[in-house]
């Protein structure tokens, strides 16, 4: 059964709870026009959706991925109607974190959240979301990290560029006053009342597929068909595609699909060499993208692409997704003991950024990115190997 | 031999840290015999025993079965590759009485139609085990997963293994797993696809190997919210299927890449100097920078007339210079 949290309170209580975490509903640029509270307001209401902001480059509506550093690398955020594909690292240690940050950002902003997994119960996944860092505790965290970050160097004062002594050593994060991206504390869990006040839907494959259905060749695996039908129903019933014009307030649907393509979904594209139904996954992505483009939703998918050596499959999957980010952790590889890599836990590769209504895409100049998971924060930094090596 | 990595958990939900103590600090001493087995059996979920032709894993599987039976757990065995008599060989009678054996070896396709064979073949046997409703901790041994992989589609096997190893885990209790599934896998029989798929499902992976005369187990443990940890143990199995953990072979025979040689490499071919000798560092520190506002400069500025030169400007007008500041066109001949 799809576990639907029946929340009686709509945007009102999420607004009050969200205010408790220091969030505001508007961007820093506010259009003077008809108030958006009215039900018959004909003015543009896209800018008033919580947790979104228009891109500064082309006006595309963006949502945050939950990691402000990743937002900056993707050109401000994730565009509504697109798919973010995360290529999992080998032991699946860090990709669940990005998945959870995305969902937690949805809960904090009051978006509707849809979690699909073949491995874990979605209710369990939601319990394990990280807690948001409130404003003053976030500053405290950053200051603490600055203080702890290589203390021998922080003691040596700069002689020539002494004006820069006062600048923080890390990116300070979003400067704007609108709370577009939030910071999360990976060591704490999200408060239970936030989950209960939010609207979420769960899709747990073993509960939906009770018998082994015989699939027809050339079509999607039964698990994928069920998931697509589930998503389509939610989009239609809750009006994310504009089909319910009486709806008061537009909202974003955040979809999270965990480990798509793994054998637990019934798809053998990653575990056999010449599988019979090798187009099931690509068809799924194609149909999913069609659903997303016609609704106010955004999707994150994690995929264990490390299981296959077949570059054709990976290339097809990459082409069918919009934004592709790959994680490569150093666990178990020879880089773990290499002193050059000791400050970081892995590399992050931005493999693709979409060109939406554009001829060029917002690629950042930096290609050499590494991530590390500190005690509480997940940071992405430019690889700084030689400098850290010199300082010892 | 790599010691375990003691890392903080990624979230606060995982059950405790698993601290691995590296074994073998005193040569020649037979260390805690059961510690390796204890650490392997401490967690539930799927444990994959990957063996090969040279280093067989069935004896380790039987050692683990014996240990779980001695702990009082229920043990179910799905035997596909060897006959029941051969599997039970070596166990004492009280252990043999604890084992529940499901035999797929004698009549896998149910040809004899005597009703002894398991209904539904291998898939039926697995799903029957999934629907087991007895409470309490249970160990299920699959001998072997390779046989099942060859007879079932990989996805079906993965889904059933996942369902099997996650039985009885309720919402708030996912850290304590009641079911332990031991699967023997002959890694030479399969390609990287199925091996990778099963590895990603397993909570613990034991890869058997070794050098001349001594078997080793490379244990990789993946707890759900924590970083994977790995260690290598050298062991041998005694005839009564108890485990004897040993000191590894001497270090000189192990071709470990020396980490210190790679330390020097990045820095040898640079065209600039990254290191300062002590004298250079002292000279650098004592250098006064031009825009540095030191106390000497401050004193000099505060006391201008004390022998320090006040600046004088000496100006000698040139022939073309205009001394009259007011009329700029003075030198024009109009």
PDB file of C-alpha atoms in Angstrom, chain A residues 81-255:
ATOM      1  CA  UNK A  81      11.127  19.539 -14.605  1.00  0.00           C
ATOM      2  CA  UNK A  82      14.530  17.907 -14.843  1.00  0.00           C
ATOM      3  CA  UNK A  83      16.209  14.793 -13.609  1.00  0.00           C
ATOM      4  CA  UNK A  84      19.325  14.740 -11.466  1.00  0.00           C
ATOM      5  CA  UNK A  85      21.166  11.474 -11.847  1.00  0.00           C
ATOM      6  CA  UNK A  86      23.720  10.523  -9.229  1.00  0.00           C
ATOM      7  CA  UNK A  87      26.125   7.781 -10.177  1.00  0.00           C
ATOM      8  CA  UNK A  88      26.661   5.915  -6.964  1.00  0.00           C
ATOM      9  CA  UNK A  89      30.066   5.334  -5.472  1.00  0.00           C
ATOM     10  CA  UNK A  90      31.243   1.795  -5.171  1.00  0.00           C
ATOM     11  CA  UNK A  91      30.123   0.948  -1.662  1.00  0.00           C
ATOM     12  CA  UNK A  92      27.095   3.235  -1.738  1.00  0.00           C
ATOM     13  CA  UNK A  93      28.320   5.258   1.206  1.00  0.00           C
ATOM     14  CA  UNK A  94      27.926   8.853   0.039  1.00  0.00           C
ATOM     15  CA  UNK A  95      25.216   8.780  -2.589  1.00  0.00           C
ATOM     16  CA  UNK A  96      22.479   8.095  -0.008  1.00  0.00           C
ATOM     17  CA  UNK A  97      23.588  11.312   1.653  1.00  0.00           C
ATOM     18  CA  UNK A  98      22.938  13.384  -1.422  1.00  0.00           C
ATOM     19  CA  UNK A  99      19.618  11.594  -1.831  1.00  0.00           C
ATOM     20  CA  UNK A 100      18.644  12.431   1.715  1.00  0.00           C
ATOM     21  CA  UNK A 101      19.728  16.043   1.474  1.00  0.00           C
ATOM     22  CA  UNK A 102      17.467  16.449  -1.537  1.00  0.00           C
ATOM     23  CA  UNK A 103      14.495  14.981   0.285  1.00  0.00           C
ATOM     24  CA  UNK A 104      15.206  16.938   3.443  1.00  0.00           C
ATOM     25  CA  UNK A 105      15.279  20.145   1.443  1.00  0.00           C
ATOM     26  CA  UNK A 106      11.853  19.241   0.121  1.00  0.00           C
ATOM     27  CA  UNK A 107      10.481  18.658   3.602  1.00  0.00           C
ATOM     28  CA  UNK A 108      11.897  21.918   4.908  1.00  0.00           C
ATOM     29  CA  UNK A 109      10.456  23.906   2.023  1.00  0.00           C
ATOM     30  CA  UNK A 110       7.084  22.267   2.275  1.00  0.00           C
ATOM     31  CA  UNK A 111       7.269  20.460  -1.047  1.00  0.00           C
ATOM     32  CA  UNK A 112       5.508  17.176  -1.580  1.00  0.00           C
ATOM     33  CA  UNK A 113       7.957  14.335  -1.460  1.00  0.00           C
ATOM     34  CA  UNK A 114       7.699  11.009  -3.275  1.00  0.00           C
ATOM     35  CA  UNK A 115      10.239   8.349  -2.315  1.00  0.00           C
ATOM     36  CA  UNK A 116      10.607   5.163  -4.339  1.00  0.00           C
ATOM     37  CA  UNK A 117      12.928   2.374  -3.349  1.00  0.00           C
ATOM     38  CA  UNK A 118      13.305  -1.328  -3.837  1.00  0.00           C
ATOM     39  CA  UNK A 119      15.680  -1.740  -0.931  1.00  0.00           C
ATOM     40  CA  UNK A 120      14.404   0.195   2.033  1.00  0.00           C
ATOM     41  CA  UNK A 121      11.025   1.173   3.225  1.00  0.00           C
ATOM     42  CA  UNK A 122      10.410   4.838   2.324  1.00  0.00           C
ATOM     43  CA  UNK A 123       9.190   5.538   5.838  1.00  0.00           C
ATOM     44  CA  UNK A 124      12.558   4.395   7.161  1.00  0.00           C
ATOM     45  CA  UNK A 125      14.363   6.578   4.630  1.00  0.00           C
ATOM     46  CA  UNK A 126      12.387   9.598   5.775  1.00  0.00           C
ATOM     47  CA  UNK A 127      13.186   8.903   9.402  1.00  0.00           C
ATOM     48  CA  UNK A 128      16.860   9.032   8.600  1.00  0.00           C
ATOM     49  CA  UNK A 129      16.893  12.429   6.946  1.00  0.00           C
ATOM     50  CA  UNK A 130      19.379  14.902   8.370  1.00  0.00           C
ATOM     51  CA  UNK A 131      18.268  17.706  10.600  1.00  0.00           C
ATOM     52  CA  UNK A 132      18.511  21.253   9.304  1.00  0.00           C
ATOM     53  CA  UNK A 133      21.015  23.595  10.805  1.00  0.00           C
ATOM     54  CA  UNK A 134      19.355  26.714  12.130  1.00  0.00           C
ATOM     55  CA  UNK A 135      20.878  30.027  11.322  1.00  0.00           C
ATOM     56  CA  UNK A 136      22.892  30.734  14.411  1.00  0.00           C
ATOM     57  CA  UNK A 137      24.006  27.173  14.839  1.00  0.00           C
ATOM     58  CA  UNK A 138      25.096  27.156  11.229  1.00  0.00           C
ATOM     59  CA  UNK A 139      27.383  30.081  11.847  1.00  0.00           C
ATOM     60  CA  UNK A 140      28.672  28.315  14.879  1.00  0.00           C
ATOM     61  CA  UNK A 141      29.370  25.216  12.818  1.00  0.00           C
ATOM     62  CA  UNK A 142      31.211  27.163  10.171  1.00  0.00           C
ATOM     63  CA  UNK A 143      33.256  29.032  12.725  1.00  0.00           C
ATOM     64  CA  UNK A 144      34.083  25.851  14.505  1.00  0.00           C
ATOM     65  CA  UNK A 145      35.168  24.286  11.274  1.00  0.00           C
ATOM     66  CA  UNK A 146      37.254  27.275  10.359  1.00  0.00           C
ATOM     67  CA  UNK A 147      38.942  27.077  13.693  1.00  0.00           C
ATOM     68  CA  UNK A 148      39.617  23.392  13.451  1.00  0.00           C
ATOM     69  CA  UNK A 149      40.612  23.488   9.860  1.00  0.00           C
ATOM     70  CA  UNK A 150      44.368  23.112   9.852  1.00  0.00           C
ATOM     71  CA  UNK A 151      45.094  25.014  13.053  1.00  0.00           C
ATOM     72  CA  UNK A 152      48.873  25.390  12.509  1.00  0.00           C
ATOM     73  CA  UNK A 153      48.217  27.524   9.447  1.00  0.00           C
ATOM     74  CA  UNK A 154      45.542  29.579  11.092  1.00  0.00           C
ATOM     75  CA  UNK A 155      48.030  30.559  13.745  1.00  0.00           C
ATOM     76  CA  UNK A 156      50.605  31.850  11.307  1.00  0.00           C
ATOM     77  CA  UNK A 157      49.534  35.290  10.332  1.00  0.00           C
ATOM     78  CA  UNK A 158      49.769  36.415   6.814  1.00  0.00           C
ATOM     79  CA  UNK A 159      52.396  39.060   6.403  1.00  0.00           C
ATOM     80  CA  UNK A 160      51.820  40.482   3.013  1.00  0.00           C
ATOM     81  CA  UNK A 161      48.126  39.880   2.375  1.00  0.00           C
ATOM     82  CA  UNK A 162      47.104  40.537   5.922  1.00  0.00           C
ATOM     83  CA  UNK A 163      43.816  42.048   4.884  1.00  0.00           C
ATOM     84  CA  UNK A 164      42.689  38.562   3.852  1.00  0.00           C
ATOM     85  CA  UNK A 165      43.285  37.162   7.285  1.00  0.00           C
ATOM     86  CA  UNK A 166      39.768  37.981   8.222  1.00  0.00           C
ATOM     87  CA  UNK A 167      38.100  36.205   5.373  1.00  0.00           C
ATOM     88  CA  UNK A 168      36.707  32.731   6.108  1.00  0.00           C
ATOM     89  CA  UNK A 169      38.662  29.849   4.684  1.00  0.00           C
ATOM     90  CA  UNK A 170      35.653  28.127   3.243  1.00  0.00           C
ATOM     91  CA  UNK A 171      32.853  29.223   1.059  1.00  0.00           C
ATOM     92  CA  UNK A 172      30.402  30.940   3.288  1.00  0.00           C
ATOM     93  CA  UNK A 173      27.377  29.688   1.456  1.00  0.00           C
ATOM     94  CA  UNK A 174      24.425  31.494  -0.010  1.00  0.00           C
ATOM     95  CA  UNK A 175      24.682  35.139   0.639  1.00  0.00           C
ATOM     96  CA  UNK A 176      21.181  36.083  -0.192  1.00  0.00           C
ATOM     97  CA  UNK A 177      18.698  36.593   2.526  1.00  0.00           C
ATOM     98  CA  UNK A 178      16.169  34.232   1.000  1.00  0.00           C
ATOM     99  CA  UNK A 179      16.657  30.775   2.302  1.00  0.00           C
ATOM    100  CA  UNK A 180      17.161  28.992  -0.939  1.00  0.00           C
ATOM    101  CA  UNK A 181      19.586  26.398   0.243  1.00  0.00           C
ATOM    102  CA  UNK A 182      19.802  25.015   3.727  1.00  0.00           C
ATOM    103  CA  UNK A 183      22.610  23.377   5.602  1.00  0.00           C
ATOM    104  CA  UNK A 184      22.071  20.075   7.265  1.00  0.00           C
ATOM    105  CA  UNK A 185      23.621  18.332  10.173  1.00  0.00           C
ATOM    106  CA  UNK A 186      24.421  14.814   9.032  1.00  0.00           C
ATOM    107  CA  UNK A 187      24.805  13.526  12.547  1.00  0.00           C
ATOM    108  CA  UNK A 188      21.299  14.390  13.698  1.00  0.00           C
ATOM    109  CA  UNK A 189      17.957  13.240  12.467  1.00  0.00           C
ATOM    110  CA  UNK A 190      15.189  15.434  11.270  1.00  0.00           C
ATOM    111  CA  UNK A 191      12.598  16.211  13.935  1.00  0.00           C
ATOM    112  CA  UNK A 192       9.641  13.914  13.748  1.00  0.00           C
ATOM    113  CA  UNK A 193       7.097  16.720  13.658  1.00  0.00           C
ATOM    114  CA  UNK A 194       8.522  18.075  10.438  1.00  0.00           C
ATOM    115  CA  UNK A 195       7.967  14.751   8.734  1.00  0.00           C
ATOM    116  CA  UNK A 196       4.472  14.430  10.088  1.00  0.00           C
ATOM    117  CA  UNK A 197       3.552  17.881   8.926  1.00  0.00           C
ATOM    118  CA  UNK A 198       4.829  17.251   5.465  1.00  0.00           C
ATOM    119  CA  UNK A 199       3.075  15.482   2.664  1.00  0.00           C
ATOM    120  CA  UNK A 200       4.870  12.459   1.341  1.00  0.00           C
ATOM    121  CA  UNK A 201       4.202   9.368  -0.692  1.00  0.00           C
ATOM    122  CA  UNK A 202       6.192   6.194  -0.602  1.00  0.00           C
ATOM    123  CA  UNK A 203       6.672   3.443  -3.151  1.00  0.00           C
ATOM    124  CA  UNK A 204       8.263   0.296  -1.815  1.00  0.00           C
ATOM    125  CA  UNK A 205       8.652  -2.246  -4.577  1.00  0.00           C
ATOM    126  CA  UNK A 206       8.331  -5.526  -2.637  1.00  0.00           C
ATOM    127  CA  UNK A 207       4.947  -4.377  -1.404  1.00  0.00           C
ATOM    128  CA  UNK A 208       3.681  -3.472  -4.829  1.00  0.00           C
ATOM    129  CA  UNK A 209       4.856  -6.524  -6.723  1.00  0.00           C
ATOM    130  CA  UNK A 210       3.538  -9.568  -4.967  1.00  0.00           C
ATOM    131  CA  UNK A 211       3.912 -12.195  -7.613  1.00  0.00           C
ATOM    132  CA  UNK A 212       6.462 -12.673 -10.298  1.00  0.00           C
ATOM    133  CA  UNK A 213       4.691 -11.457 -13.363  1.00  0.00           C
ATOM    134  CA  UNK A 214       5.791 -12.666 -16.712  1.00  0.00           C
ATOM    135  CA  UNK A 215       6.968  -9.675 -18.588  1.00  0.00           C
ATOM    136  CA  UNK A 216       6.609  -9.302 -22.301  1.00  0.00           C
ATOM    137  CA  UNK A 217       9.823  -8.859 -24.199  1.00  0.00           C
ATOM    138  CA  UNK A 218      10.447  -5.345 -25.337  1.00  0.00           C
ATOM    139  CA  UNK A 219       8.421  -3.691 -22.641  1.00  0.00           C
ATOM    140  CA  UNK A 220       9.304  -2.301 -19.297  1.00  0.00           C
ATOM    141  CA  UNK A 221       9.833  -4.474 -16.287  1.00  0.00           C
ATOM    142  CA  UNK A 222       6.745  -4.665 -14.082  1.00  0.00           C
ATOM    143  CA  UNK A 223       8.390  -2.682 -11.331  1.00  0.00           C
ATOM    144  CA  UNK A 224       9.046   0.236 -13.636  1.00  0.00           C
ATOM    145  CA  UNK A 225       5.510   0.159 -15.007  1.00  0.00           C
ATOM    146  CA  UNK A 226       4.072   0.291 -11.523  1.00  0.00           C
ATOM    147  CA  UNK A 227       6.351   3.126 -10.515  1.00  0.00           C
ATOM    148  CA  UNK A 228       5.490   5.188 -13.559  1.00  0.00           C
ATOM    149  CA  UNK A 229       1.786   4.664 -12.950  1.00  0.00           C
ATOM    150  CA  UNK A 230       2.217   5.658  -9.335  1.00  0.00           C
ATOM    151  CA  UNK A 231       4.040   8.846 -10.242  1.00  0.00           C
ATOM    152  CA  UNK A 232       1.528   9.691 -12.903  1.00  0.00           C
ATOM    153  CA  UNK A 233      -1.351   9.230 -10.478  1.00  0.00           C
ATOM    154  CA  UNK A 234       0.200  11.480  -7.896  1.00  0.00           C
ATOM    155  CA  UNK A 235       0.940  14.174 -10.441  1.00  0.00           C
ATOM    156  CA  UNK A 236      -2.586  14.070 -11.775  1.00  0.00           C
ATOM    157  CA  UNK A 237      -4.445  13.790  -8.511  1.00  0.00           C
ATOM    158  CA  UNK A 238      -2.553  16.491  -6.733  1.00  0.00           C
ATOM    159  CA  UNK A 239      -2.521  18.837  -9.649  1.00  0.00           C
ATOM    160  CA  UNK A 240       1.183  19.242 -10.272  1.00  0.00           C
ATOM    161  CA  UNK A 241       0.534  19.336 -13.972  1.00  0.00           C
ATOM    162  CA  UNK A 242      -1.999  22.103 -13.718  1.00  0.00           C
ATOM    163  CA  UNK A 243      -4.982  19.822 -14.043  1.00  0.00           C
ATOM    164  CA  UNK A 244      -6.701  21.167 -10.944  1.00  0.00           C
ATOM    165  CA  UNK A 245      -7.133  24.846 -11.521  1.00  0.00           C
ATOM    166  CA  UNK A 246      -8.902  25.386  -8.193  1.00  0.00           C
ATOM    167  CA  UNK A 247      -5.787  24.562  -6.309  1.00  0.00           C
ATOM    168  CA  UNK A 248      -4.800  27.416  -4.051  1.00  0.00           C
ATOM    169  CA  UNK A 249      -1.090  27.276  -3.998  1.00  0.00           C
ATOM    170  CA  UNK A 250       1.245  25.710  -6.447  1.00  0.00           C
ATOM    171  CA  UNK A 251       3.805  23.385  -5.057  1.00  0.00           C
ATOM    172  CA  UNK A 252       6.702  21.314  -6.274  1.00  0.00           C
ATOM    173  CA  UNK A 253       6.785  17.551  -6.267  1.00  0.00           C
ATOM    174  CA  UNK A 254      10.171  16.145  -5.359  1.00  0.00           C
ATOM    175  CA  UNK A 255      10.654  12.577  -6.514  1.00  0.00           C
TER     176      UNK A 255
END
